[in-house]
Structure formats: structure tokens, C-alpha cells
Amino acid sequence: MSGCADDLTAVDVELTPTLLGRVAGGNASNVTNLYGVIDHDNIFGLNLTVPEDAREIVKTWDARETLEKWVDSGEDDEMIVHVPFTENVRIRSVVIKLGRGETCPRRVRLYVNSPHGIDFSDESKPTQDLSLLENAEQALEYPVRVSAFASVNSVTLFFSDSPGGERSRVYYIGFKGESKRPLKEPGSKLDLAAANAADAPVDRLKETAPGAQSTIR
């Protein structure tokens, strides 16, 4: 059943932390935490009690279980967090730690490559719609369809549907996958480092008679 992991979603299987970690990772040997390629200065949120706190929940991997920093929704249980990257990435899973009880959102809609995020009036179809586990004590990985997240420069997360209907709380957002080379601007030249003369650009290769050396100019 090769390739099945790429098409699984959080609503396709009965989720456990072990299963989520195994499915999200797939067979890719270079899957890693993508914290280092997140554009932290440009993270923002909508309908947060403290809008600037959106950056506080995109923590390092080692801090994913900490409870000192979180974000709460403002007027109701809906909140949006926009996370851009410094280069294109392939995302295999989203890692989330939620509030518990009445403040645990049960749904997150993911939108990729919206440079300015979305707002609450946006009616476009999300890239993926995930059901979230309630009252989990730890951060959980939710696998995504890798084919839909193969070249991503931003992810906008729309949380909603808490049991109480008045407030949602999120402690941690992270991503696992593979980073890619940043895209060049159109018309720019590809820079290749030349470690020695053999790596330098070759304009012409002139063939000579048998037994003679070739001349590179």
C-alpha cells in the first residue's frame, strides 16, 4: 500500500498519538520540524484577546508541551493564525496542542499560500479540514495530504467549534516536513559555488585528435 500515508487525513482514521506520528512521518528520511524556516516576524492572528500573542504559540519543538504561553479567541470560539515560511516547504503533518474542556476547538481548517491570510468572511474551500481530538494532554500530530501541501509558503489555520462556543485556546502550533531551496526571482541567475576549477562554468569543450588532451576554454 505504498503512498497511502500521503492521502490519509485526521478524519480518515481513529487517531492515537503513536499512529499519528507514524503516519505523518511516512517513509521520508528527511522529515523534520520546520520551526527554523518559519517567518516568525510576520506571524499574525485574528480575533485573539492579544493579537501579538500569535507568535508566542509557534514555539520550539522542545517547548511544545509548555503551558506558560497560549492564545485565546476573543469575541467567540473562532480564531485565525497565519504562519508564513522563509522558503517553500513540503508539509507532512501539523502539530497542535489545545486547551481542554470548554476551550478545546474541535475543528481547524487549513489554507495554504494565502499571502495575507484569510478573514472570517472568506468562503473559499480550505486545503484541508481537520477534526481535532478533544482533551488531549499532549501535543498531537495531524497528518495532511502531502500532495496538497507539496509546495507551501504559508499556512493559515482557522480554529473553531469549541464545546462551550465562547472561547478557544491553543498552546502550540508546529509543522513537520521538508524544507526546500528558496525560489529565485524571475530572471535572476542561478548561483553555483565553484569549489575548484572543475566546477567553474564551461564555455566550450574542444575535442582534439586521439591521444591529445582536450582543451577547456
PDB file of N, CA and C in Angstrom, residues 17 31 40 45 60 79 88 106 112 119 125 135-136 138 147 157-158 189 191 196 204 206 214:
ATOM      1  N   PRO A  17      -1.802   9.127  19.407  1.00  0.00           N
ATOM      2  CA  PRO A  17      -0.525   9.806  19.205  1.00  0.00           C
ATOM      3  C   PRO A  17       0.494   8.953  18.465  1.00  0.00           C
ATOM      4  N   VAL A  31      12.258  14.056   6.993  1.00  0.00           N
ATOM      5  CA  VAL A  31      11.178  14.795   7.647  1.00  0.00           C
ATOM      6  C   VAL A  31      11.716  15.412   8.931  1.00  0.00           C
ATOM      7  N   HIS A  40       8.936  34.162  11.645  1.00  0.00           N
ATOM      8  CA  HIS A  40       8.288  34.482  12.919  1.00  0.00           C
ATOM      9  C   HIS A  40       7.830  35.935  13.015  1.00  0.00           C
ATOM     10  N   GLY A  45      -2.491  36.967  14.006  1.00  0.00           N
ATOM     11  CA  GLY A  45      -3.744  36.293  14.321  1.00  0.00           C
ATOM     12  C   GLY A  45      -4.919  37.243  14.254  1.00  0.00           C
ATOM     13  N   THR A  60       9.464  26.456  19.882  1.00  0.00           N
ATOM     14  CA  THR A  60      10.420  25.418  19.515  1.00  0.00           C
ATOM     15  C   THR A  60       9.819  24.048  19.836  1.00  0.00           C
ATOM     16  N   MET A  79     -10.903  31.586  15.803  1.00  0.00           N
ATOM     17  CA  MET A  79      -9.664  32.350  15.720  1.00  0.00           C
ATOM     18  C   MET A  79      -8.886  31.916  14.488  1.00  0.00           C
ATOM     19  N   ASN A  88       9.937  27.837   0.442  1.00  0.00           N
ATOM     20  CA  ASN A  88       8.916  26.831   0.192  1.00  0.00           C
ATOM     21  C   ASN A  88       9.227  25.547   0.959  1.00  0.00           C
ATOM     22  N   ARG A 106     -12.609  21.978  18.204  1.00  0.00           N
ATOM     23  CA  ARG A 106     -12.712  20.627  17.651  1.00  0.00           C
ATOM     24  C   ARG A 106     -12.517  20.585  16.143  1.00  0.00           C
ATOM     25  N   VAL A 112      -3.491  27.054   2.397  1.00  0.00           N
ATOM     26  CA  VAL A 112      -2.084  27.252   2.057  1.00  0.00           C
ATOM     27  C   VAL A 112      -1.927  28.370   1.030  1.00  0.00           C
ATOM     28  N   ASP A 119      -9.892  35.965   6.169  1.00  0.00           N
ATOM     29  CA  ASP A 119     -10.671  36.537   7.263  1.00  0.00           C
ATOM     30  C   ASP A 119     -11.918  35.686   7.466  1.00  0.00           C
ATOM     31  N   LYS A 125     -12.879  27.207  -0.232  1.00  0.00           N
ATOM     32  CA  LYS A 125     -12.712  25.862   0.311  1.00  0.00           C
ATOM     33  C   LYS A 125     -11.321  25.719   0.909  1.00  0.00           C
ATOM     34  N   ASN A 135      -9.545  17.241  24.525  1.00  0.00           N
ATOM     35  CA  ASN A 135      -8.981  16.963  25.851  1.00  0.00           C
ATOM     36  C   ASN A 135      -7.713  16.112  25.825  1.00  0.00           C
ATOM     37  N   ALA A 136      -6.956  16.207  24.755  1.00  0.00           N
ATOM     38  CA  ALA A 136      -5.662  15.525  24.735  1.00  0.00           C
ATOM     39  C   ALA A 136      -4.714  16.250  25.683  1.00  0.00           C
ATOM     40  N   GLN A 138      -1.441  16.166  25.519  1.00  0.00           N
ATOM     41  CA  GLN A 138      -0.169  16.479  24.891  1.00  0.00           C
ATOM     42  C   GLN A 138      -0.389  16.993  23.478  1.00  0.00           C
ATOM     43  N   SER A 147       0.263  15.692  -1.076  1.00  0.00           N
ATOM     44  CA  SER A 147       0.125  16.200  -2.438  1.00  0.00           C
ATOM     45  C   SER A 147      -0.435  17.618  -2.460  1.00  0.00           C
ATOM     46  N   LEU A 157      -4.429  28.919   9.675  1.00  0.00           N
ATOM     47  CA  LEU A 157      -5.215  27.959  10.456  1.00  0.00           C
ATOM     48  C   LEU A 157      -6.441  28.660  11.033  1.00  0.00           C
ATOM     49  N   PHE A 158      -7.608  28.116  10.760  1.00  0.00           N
ATOM     50  CA  PHE A 158      -8.885  28.671  11.222  1.00  0.00           C
ATOM     51  C   PHE A 158      -9.471  27.683  12.236  1.00  0.00           C
ATOM     52  N   LYS A 189      19.902  34.919 -11.977  1.00  0.00           N
ATOM     53  CA  LYS A 189      20.795  33.826 -12.346  1.00  0.00           C
ATOM     54  C   LYS A 189      20.931  32.837 -11.210  1.00  0.00           C
ATOM     55  N   ASP A 191      23.057  30.814  -8.828  1.00  0.00           N
ATOM     56  CA  ASP A 191      24.406  30.915  -8.312  1.00  0.00           C
ATOM     57  C   ASP A 191      24.913  29.538  -7.915  1.00  0.00           C
ATOM     58  N   ASN A 196      36.389  24.239  -7.108  1.00  0.00           N
ATOM     59  CA  ASN A 196      37.669  24.220  -7.786  1.00  0.00           C
ATOM     60  C   ASN A 196      37.438  24.526  -9.250  1.00  0.00           C
ATOM     61  N   ARG A 204      33.125  26.145 -23.651  1.00  0.00           N
ATOM     62  CA  ARG A 204      33.245  25.302 -24.847  1.00  0.00           C
ATOM     63  C   ARG A 204      34.229  24.168 -24.577  1.00  0.00           C
ATOM     64  N   LYS A 206      36.564  21.671 -26.606  1.00  0.00           N
ATOM     65  CA  LYS A 206      37.121  21.424 -27.942  1.00  0.00           C
ATOM     66  C   LYS A 206      37.791  20.058 -27.974  1.00  0.00           C
ATOM     67  N   SER A 214      42.167  17.279 -24.213  1.00  0.00           N
ATOM     68  CA  SER A 214      41.077  18.186 -24.552  1.00  0.00           C
ATOM     69  C   SER A 214      41.360  19.545 -23.945  1.00  0.00           C
TER      70      SER A 214
END
